[in-house]
Short mmCIF file of N, CA and C in Angstrom, two decimals:
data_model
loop_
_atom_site.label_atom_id
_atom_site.label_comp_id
_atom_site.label_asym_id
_atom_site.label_seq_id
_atom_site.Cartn_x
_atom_site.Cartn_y
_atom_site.Cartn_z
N UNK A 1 -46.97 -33.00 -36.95
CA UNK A 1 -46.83 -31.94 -37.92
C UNK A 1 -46.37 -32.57 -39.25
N UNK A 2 -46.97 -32.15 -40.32
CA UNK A 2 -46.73 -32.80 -41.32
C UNK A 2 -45.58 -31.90 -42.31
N UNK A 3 -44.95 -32.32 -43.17
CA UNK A 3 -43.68 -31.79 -43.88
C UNK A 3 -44.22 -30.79 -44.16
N UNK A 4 -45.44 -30.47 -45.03
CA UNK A 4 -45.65 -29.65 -45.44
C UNK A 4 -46.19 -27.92 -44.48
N UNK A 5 -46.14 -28.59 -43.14
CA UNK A 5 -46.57 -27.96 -42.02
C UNK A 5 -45.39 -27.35 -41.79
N UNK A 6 -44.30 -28.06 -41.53
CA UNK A 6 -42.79 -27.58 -41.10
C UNK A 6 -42.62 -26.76 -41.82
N UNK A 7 -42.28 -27.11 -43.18
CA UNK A 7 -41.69 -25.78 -44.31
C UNK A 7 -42.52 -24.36 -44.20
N UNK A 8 -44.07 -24.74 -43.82
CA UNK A 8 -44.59 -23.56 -43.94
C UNK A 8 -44.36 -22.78 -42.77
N UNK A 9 -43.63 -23.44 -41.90
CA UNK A 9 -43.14 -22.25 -40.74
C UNK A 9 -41.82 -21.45 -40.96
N UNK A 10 -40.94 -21.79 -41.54
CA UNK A 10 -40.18 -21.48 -42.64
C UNK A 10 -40.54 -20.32 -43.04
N UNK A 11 -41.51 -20.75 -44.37
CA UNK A 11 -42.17 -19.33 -45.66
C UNK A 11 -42.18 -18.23 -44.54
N UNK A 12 -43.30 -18.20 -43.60
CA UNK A 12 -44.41 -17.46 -42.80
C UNK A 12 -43.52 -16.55 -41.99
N UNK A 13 -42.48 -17.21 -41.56
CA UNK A 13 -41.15 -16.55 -40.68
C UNK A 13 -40.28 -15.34 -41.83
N UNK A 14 -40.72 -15.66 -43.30
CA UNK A 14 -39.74 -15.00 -44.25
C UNK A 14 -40.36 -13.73 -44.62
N UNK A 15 -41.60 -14.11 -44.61
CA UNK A 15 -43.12 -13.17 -45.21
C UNK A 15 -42.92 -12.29 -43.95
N UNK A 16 -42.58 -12.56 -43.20
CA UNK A 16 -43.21 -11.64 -41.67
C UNK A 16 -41.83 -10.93 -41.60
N UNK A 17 -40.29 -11.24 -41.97
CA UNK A 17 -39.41 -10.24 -41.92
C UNK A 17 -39.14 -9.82 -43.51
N UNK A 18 -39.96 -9.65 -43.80
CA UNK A 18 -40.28 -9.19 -45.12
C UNK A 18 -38.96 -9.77 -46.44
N UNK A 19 -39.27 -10.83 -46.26
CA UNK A 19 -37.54 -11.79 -46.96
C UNK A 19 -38.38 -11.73 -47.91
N UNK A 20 -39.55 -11.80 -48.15
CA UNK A 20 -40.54 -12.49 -49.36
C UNK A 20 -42.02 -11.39 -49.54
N UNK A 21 -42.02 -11.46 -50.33
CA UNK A 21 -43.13 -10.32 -50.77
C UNK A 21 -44.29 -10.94 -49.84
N UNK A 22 -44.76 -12.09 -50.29
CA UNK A 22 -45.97 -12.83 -49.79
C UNK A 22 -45.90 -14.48 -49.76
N UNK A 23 -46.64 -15.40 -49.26
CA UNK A 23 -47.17 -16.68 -49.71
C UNK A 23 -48.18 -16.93 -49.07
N UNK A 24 -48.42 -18.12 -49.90
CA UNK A 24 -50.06 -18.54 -49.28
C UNK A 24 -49.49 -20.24 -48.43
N UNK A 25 -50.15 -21.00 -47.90
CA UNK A 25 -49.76 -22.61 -48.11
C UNK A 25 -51.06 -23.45 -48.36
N UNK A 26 -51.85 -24.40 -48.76
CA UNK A 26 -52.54 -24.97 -49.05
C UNK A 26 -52.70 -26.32 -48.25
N UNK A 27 -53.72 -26.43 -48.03
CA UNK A 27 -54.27 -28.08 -46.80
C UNK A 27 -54.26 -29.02 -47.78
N UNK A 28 -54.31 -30.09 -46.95
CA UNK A 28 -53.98 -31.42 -47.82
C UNK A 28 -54.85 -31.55 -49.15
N UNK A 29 -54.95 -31.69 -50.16
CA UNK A 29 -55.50 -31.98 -51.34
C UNK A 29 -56.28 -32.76 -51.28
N UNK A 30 -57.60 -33.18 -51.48
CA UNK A 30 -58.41 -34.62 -51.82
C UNK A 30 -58.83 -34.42 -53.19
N UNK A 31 -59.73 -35.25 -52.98
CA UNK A 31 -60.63 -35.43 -54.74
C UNK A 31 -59.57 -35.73 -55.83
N UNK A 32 -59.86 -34.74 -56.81
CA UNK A 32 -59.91 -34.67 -58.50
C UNK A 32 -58.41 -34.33 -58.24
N UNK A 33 -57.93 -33.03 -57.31
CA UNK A 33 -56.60 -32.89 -57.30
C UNK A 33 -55.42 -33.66 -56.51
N UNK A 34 -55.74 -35.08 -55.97
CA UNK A 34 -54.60 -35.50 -55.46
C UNK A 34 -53.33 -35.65 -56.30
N UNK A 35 -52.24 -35.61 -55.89
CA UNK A 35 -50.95 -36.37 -56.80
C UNK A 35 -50.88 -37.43 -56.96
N UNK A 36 -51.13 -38.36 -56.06
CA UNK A 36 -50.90 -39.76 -56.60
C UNK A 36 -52.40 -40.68 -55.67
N UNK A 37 -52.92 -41.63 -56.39
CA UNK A 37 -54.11 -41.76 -56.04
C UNK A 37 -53.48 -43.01 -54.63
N UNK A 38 -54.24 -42.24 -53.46
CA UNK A 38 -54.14 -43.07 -51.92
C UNK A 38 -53.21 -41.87 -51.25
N UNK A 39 -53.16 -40.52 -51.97
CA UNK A 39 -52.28 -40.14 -51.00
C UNK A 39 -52.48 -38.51 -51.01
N UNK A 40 -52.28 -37.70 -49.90
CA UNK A 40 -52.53 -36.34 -50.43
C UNK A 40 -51.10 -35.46 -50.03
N UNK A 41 -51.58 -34.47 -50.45
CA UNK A 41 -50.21 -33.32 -50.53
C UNK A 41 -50.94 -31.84 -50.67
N UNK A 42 -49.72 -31.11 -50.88
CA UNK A 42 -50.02 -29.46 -50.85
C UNK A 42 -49.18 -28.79 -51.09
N UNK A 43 -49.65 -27.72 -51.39
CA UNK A 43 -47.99 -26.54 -51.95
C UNK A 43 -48.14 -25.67 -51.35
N UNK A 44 -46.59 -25.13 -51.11
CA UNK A 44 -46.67 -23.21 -50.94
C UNK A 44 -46.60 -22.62 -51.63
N UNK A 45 -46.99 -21.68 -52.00
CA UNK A 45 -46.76 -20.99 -52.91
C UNK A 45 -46.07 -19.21 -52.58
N UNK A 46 -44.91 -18.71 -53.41
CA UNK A 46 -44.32 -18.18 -52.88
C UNK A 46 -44.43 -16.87 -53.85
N UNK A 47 -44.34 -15.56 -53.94
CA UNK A 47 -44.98 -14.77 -54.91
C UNK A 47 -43.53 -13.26 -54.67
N UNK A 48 -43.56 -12.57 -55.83
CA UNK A 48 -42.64 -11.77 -55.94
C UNK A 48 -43.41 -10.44 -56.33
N UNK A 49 -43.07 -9.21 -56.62
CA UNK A 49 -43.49 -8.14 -57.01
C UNK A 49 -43.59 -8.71 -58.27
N UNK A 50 -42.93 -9.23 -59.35
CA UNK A 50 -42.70 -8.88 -60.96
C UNK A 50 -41.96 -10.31 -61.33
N UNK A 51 -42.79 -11.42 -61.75
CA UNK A 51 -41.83 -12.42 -62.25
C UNK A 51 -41.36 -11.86 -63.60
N UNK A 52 -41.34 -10.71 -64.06
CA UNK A 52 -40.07 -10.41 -65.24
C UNK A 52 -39.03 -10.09 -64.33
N UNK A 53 -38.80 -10.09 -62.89
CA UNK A 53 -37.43 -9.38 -62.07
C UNK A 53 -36.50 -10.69 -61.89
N UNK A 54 -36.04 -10.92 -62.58
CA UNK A 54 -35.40 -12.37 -62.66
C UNK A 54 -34.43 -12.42 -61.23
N UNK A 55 -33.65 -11.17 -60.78
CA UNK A 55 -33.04 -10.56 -59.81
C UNK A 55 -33.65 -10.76 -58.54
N UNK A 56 -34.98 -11.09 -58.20
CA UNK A 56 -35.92 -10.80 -57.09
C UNK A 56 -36.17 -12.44 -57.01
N UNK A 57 -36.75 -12.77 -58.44
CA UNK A 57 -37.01 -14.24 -58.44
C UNK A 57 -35.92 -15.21 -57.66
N UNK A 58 -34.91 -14.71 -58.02
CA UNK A 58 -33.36 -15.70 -57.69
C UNK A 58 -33.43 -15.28 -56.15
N UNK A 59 -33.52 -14.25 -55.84
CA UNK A 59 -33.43 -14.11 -54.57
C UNK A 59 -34.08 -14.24 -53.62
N UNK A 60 -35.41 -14.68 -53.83
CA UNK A 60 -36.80 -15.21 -53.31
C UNK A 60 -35.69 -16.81 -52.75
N UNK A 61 -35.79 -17.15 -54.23
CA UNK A 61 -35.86 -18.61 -54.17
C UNK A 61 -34.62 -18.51 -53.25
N UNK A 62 -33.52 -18.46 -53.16
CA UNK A 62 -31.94 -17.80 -52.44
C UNK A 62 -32.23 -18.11 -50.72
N UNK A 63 -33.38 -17.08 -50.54
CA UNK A 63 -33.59 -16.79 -49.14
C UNK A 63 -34.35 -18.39 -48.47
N UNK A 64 -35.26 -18.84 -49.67
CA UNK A 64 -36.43 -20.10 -49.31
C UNK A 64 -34.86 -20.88 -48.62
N UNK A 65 -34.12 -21.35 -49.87
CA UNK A 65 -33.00 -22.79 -49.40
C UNK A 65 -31.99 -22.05 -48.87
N UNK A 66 -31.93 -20.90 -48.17
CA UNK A 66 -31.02 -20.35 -46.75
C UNK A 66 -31.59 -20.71 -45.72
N UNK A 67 -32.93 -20.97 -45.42
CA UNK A 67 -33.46 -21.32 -44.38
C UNK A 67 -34.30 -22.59 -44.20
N UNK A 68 -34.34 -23.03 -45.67
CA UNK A 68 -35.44 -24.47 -44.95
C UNK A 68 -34.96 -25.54 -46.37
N UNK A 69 -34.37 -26.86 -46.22
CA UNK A 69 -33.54 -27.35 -47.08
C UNK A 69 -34.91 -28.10 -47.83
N UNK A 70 -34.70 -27.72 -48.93
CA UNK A 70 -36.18 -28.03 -49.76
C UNK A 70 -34.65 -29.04 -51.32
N UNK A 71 -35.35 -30.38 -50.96
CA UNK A 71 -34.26 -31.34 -51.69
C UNK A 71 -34.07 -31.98 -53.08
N UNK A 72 -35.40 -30.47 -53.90
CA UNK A 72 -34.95 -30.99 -55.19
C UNK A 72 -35.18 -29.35 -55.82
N UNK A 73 -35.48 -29.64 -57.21
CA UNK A 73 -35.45 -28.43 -58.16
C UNK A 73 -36.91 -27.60 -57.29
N UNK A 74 -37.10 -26.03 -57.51
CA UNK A 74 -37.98 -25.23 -57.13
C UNK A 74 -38.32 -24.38 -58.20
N UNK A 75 -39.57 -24.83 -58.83
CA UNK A 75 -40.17 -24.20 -59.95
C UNK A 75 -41.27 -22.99 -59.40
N UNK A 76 -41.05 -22.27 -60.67
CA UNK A 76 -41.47 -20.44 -60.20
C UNK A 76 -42.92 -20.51 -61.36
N UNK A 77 -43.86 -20.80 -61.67
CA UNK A 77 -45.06 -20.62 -61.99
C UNK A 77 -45.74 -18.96 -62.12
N UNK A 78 -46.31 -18.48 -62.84
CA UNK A 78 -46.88 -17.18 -62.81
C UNK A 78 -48.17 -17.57 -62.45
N UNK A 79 -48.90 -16.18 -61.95
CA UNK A 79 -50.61 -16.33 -61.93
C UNK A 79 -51.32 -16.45 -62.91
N UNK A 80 -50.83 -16.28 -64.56
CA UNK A 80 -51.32 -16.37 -65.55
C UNK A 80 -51.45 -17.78 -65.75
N UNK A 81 -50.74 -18.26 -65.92
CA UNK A 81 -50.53 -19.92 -66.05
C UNK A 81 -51.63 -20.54 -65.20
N UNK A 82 -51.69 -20.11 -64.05
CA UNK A 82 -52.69 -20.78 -63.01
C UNK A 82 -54.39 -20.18 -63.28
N UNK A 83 -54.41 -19.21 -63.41
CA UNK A 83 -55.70 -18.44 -63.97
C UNK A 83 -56.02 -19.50 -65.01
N UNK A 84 -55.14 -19.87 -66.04
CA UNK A 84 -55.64 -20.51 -67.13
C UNK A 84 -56.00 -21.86 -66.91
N UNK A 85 -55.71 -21.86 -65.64
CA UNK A 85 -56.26 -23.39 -64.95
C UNK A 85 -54.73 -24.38 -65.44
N UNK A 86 -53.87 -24.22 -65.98
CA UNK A 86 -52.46 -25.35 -66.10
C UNK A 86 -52.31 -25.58 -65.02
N UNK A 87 -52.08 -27.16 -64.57
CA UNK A 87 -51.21 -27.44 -63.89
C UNK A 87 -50.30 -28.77 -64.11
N UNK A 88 -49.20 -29.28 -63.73
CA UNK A 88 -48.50 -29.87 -64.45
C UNK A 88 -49.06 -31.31 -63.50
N UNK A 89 -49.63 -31.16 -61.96
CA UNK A 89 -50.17 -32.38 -61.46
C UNK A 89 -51.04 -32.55 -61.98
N UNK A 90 -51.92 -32.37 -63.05
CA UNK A 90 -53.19 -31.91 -64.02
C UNK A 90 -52.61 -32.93 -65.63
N UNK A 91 -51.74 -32.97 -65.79
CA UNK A 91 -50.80 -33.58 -66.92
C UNK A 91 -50.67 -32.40 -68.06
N UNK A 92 -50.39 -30.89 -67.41
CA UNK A 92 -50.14 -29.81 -68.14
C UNK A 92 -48.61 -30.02 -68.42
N UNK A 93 -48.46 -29.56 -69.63
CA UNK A 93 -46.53 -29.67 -69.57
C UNK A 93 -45.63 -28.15 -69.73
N UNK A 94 -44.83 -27.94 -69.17
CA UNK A 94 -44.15 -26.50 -69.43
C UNK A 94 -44.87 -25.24 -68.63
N UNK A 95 -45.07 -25.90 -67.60
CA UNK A 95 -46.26 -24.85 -67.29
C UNK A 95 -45.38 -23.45 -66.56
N UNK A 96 -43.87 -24.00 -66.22
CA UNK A 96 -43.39 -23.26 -64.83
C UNK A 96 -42.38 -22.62 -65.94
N UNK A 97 -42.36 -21.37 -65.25
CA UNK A 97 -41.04 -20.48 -66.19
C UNK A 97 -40.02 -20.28 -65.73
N UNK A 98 -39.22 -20.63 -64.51
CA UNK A 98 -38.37 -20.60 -64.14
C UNK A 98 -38.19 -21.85 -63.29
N UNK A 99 -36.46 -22.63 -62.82
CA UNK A 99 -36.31 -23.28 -61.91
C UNK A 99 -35.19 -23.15 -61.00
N UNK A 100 -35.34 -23.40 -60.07
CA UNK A 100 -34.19 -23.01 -58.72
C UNK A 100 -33.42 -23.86 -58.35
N UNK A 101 -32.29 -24.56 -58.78
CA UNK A 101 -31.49 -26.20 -58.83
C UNK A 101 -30.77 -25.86 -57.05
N UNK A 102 -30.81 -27.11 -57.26
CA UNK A 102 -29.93 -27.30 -55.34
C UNK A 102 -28.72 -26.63 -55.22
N UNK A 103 -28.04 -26.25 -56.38
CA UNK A 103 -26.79 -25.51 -56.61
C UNK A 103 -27.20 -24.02 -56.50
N UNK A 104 -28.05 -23.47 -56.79
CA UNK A 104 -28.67 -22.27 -56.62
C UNK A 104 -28.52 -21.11 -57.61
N UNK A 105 -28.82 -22.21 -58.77
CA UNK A 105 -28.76 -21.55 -59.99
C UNK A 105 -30.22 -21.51 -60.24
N UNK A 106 -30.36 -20.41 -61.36
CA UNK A 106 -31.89 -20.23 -62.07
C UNK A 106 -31.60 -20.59 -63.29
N UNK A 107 -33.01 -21.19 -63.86
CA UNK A 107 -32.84 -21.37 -65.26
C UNK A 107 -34.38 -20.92 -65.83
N UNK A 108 -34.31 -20.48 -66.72
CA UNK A 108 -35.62 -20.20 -67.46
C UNK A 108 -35.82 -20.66 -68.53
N UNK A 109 -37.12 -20.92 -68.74
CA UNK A 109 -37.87 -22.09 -69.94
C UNK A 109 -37.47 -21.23 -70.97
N UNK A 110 -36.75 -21.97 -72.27
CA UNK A 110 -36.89 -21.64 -73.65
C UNK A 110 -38.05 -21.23 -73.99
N UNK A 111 -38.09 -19.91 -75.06
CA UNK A 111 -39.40 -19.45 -75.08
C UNK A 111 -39.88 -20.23 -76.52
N UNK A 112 -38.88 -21.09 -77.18
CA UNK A 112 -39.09 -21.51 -78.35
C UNK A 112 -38.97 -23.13 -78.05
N UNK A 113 -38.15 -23.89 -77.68
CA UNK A 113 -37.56 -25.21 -77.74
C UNK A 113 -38.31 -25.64 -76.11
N UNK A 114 -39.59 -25.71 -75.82
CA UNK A 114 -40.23 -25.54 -74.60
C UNK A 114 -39.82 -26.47 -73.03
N UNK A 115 -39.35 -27.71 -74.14
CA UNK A 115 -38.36 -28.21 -72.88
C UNK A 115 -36.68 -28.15 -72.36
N UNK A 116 -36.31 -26.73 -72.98
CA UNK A 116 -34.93 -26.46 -72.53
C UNK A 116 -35.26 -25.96 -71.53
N UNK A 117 -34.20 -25.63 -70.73
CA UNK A 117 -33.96 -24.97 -69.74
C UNK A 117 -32.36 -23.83 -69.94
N UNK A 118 -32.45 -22.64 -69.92
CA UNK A 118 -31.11 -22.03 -70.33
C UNK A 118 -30.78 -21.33 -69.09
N UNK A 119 -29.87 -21.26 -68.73
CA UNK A 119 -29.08 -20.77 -67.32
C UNK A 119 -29.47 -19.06 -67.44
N UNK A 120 -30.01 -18.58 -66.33
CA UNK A 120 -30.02 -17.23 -66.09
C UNK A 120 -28.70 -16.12 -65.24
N UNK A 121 -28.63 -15.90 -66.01
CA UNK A 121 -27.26 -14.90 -65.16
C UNK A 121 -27.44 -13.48 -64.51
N UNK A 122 -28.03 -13.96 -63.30
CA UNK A 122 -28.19 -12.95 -61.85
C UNK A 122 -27.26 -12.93 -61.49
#
């Protein structure tokens, strides 16, 4: 079972007692989209009613690292961003609007100064 296999038993367990609105998980990557060339990977992706609910967002992410120890920052992406085809394994920059630190704080992207990050207070 691969890491990315484990965690997704995790999500799927959260989705099914309704901890989480929805997610999807994605199979290993080849081609044009690998991360690093000789090697593949994949994401989950984890989805809320309203990424303006900053309240829901925090608590999404809250419930993910209550149950499955995920060991760095957890960035929150919209469907707009992805529709527009950004991605930051793509060499897109700023693409994610929120982040989830191991401390279990949120921070959201400056809407002006694009690489700040300013603390959200949920």
């Amino acid at each position: 079972m691969t890491d990315l296999d484990y965690a997704w038993q995790f999500i799927k367990r959260l989705v099914k007692n309704n901890e989480l609105y929805a997610a999807k998980c994605s199979t290993g990557w080849e081609g044009e989209y690998v991360a690093k060339p000789g090697s593949s990977s994949g994401v989950i992706c984890c989805y809320t009613y309203d990424y303006t609910d900053k309240n829901d967002v925090k608590r999404a992410a809250d419930v993910i690292r209550g149950v499955y120890y995920y060991p760095t920052n957890m960035f929150y992406k919209t469907d707009n961003v992805t529709y527009a085809g950004r991605y930051r394994h793509l060499g897109d920059k700023f693409v994610s609007t929120y982040k989830h630190t191991l401390d279990n704080k949120m921070y959201e992207r400056d809407p002006v100064i694009r690489y700040q990050w300013n603390l959200v207070n949920v």
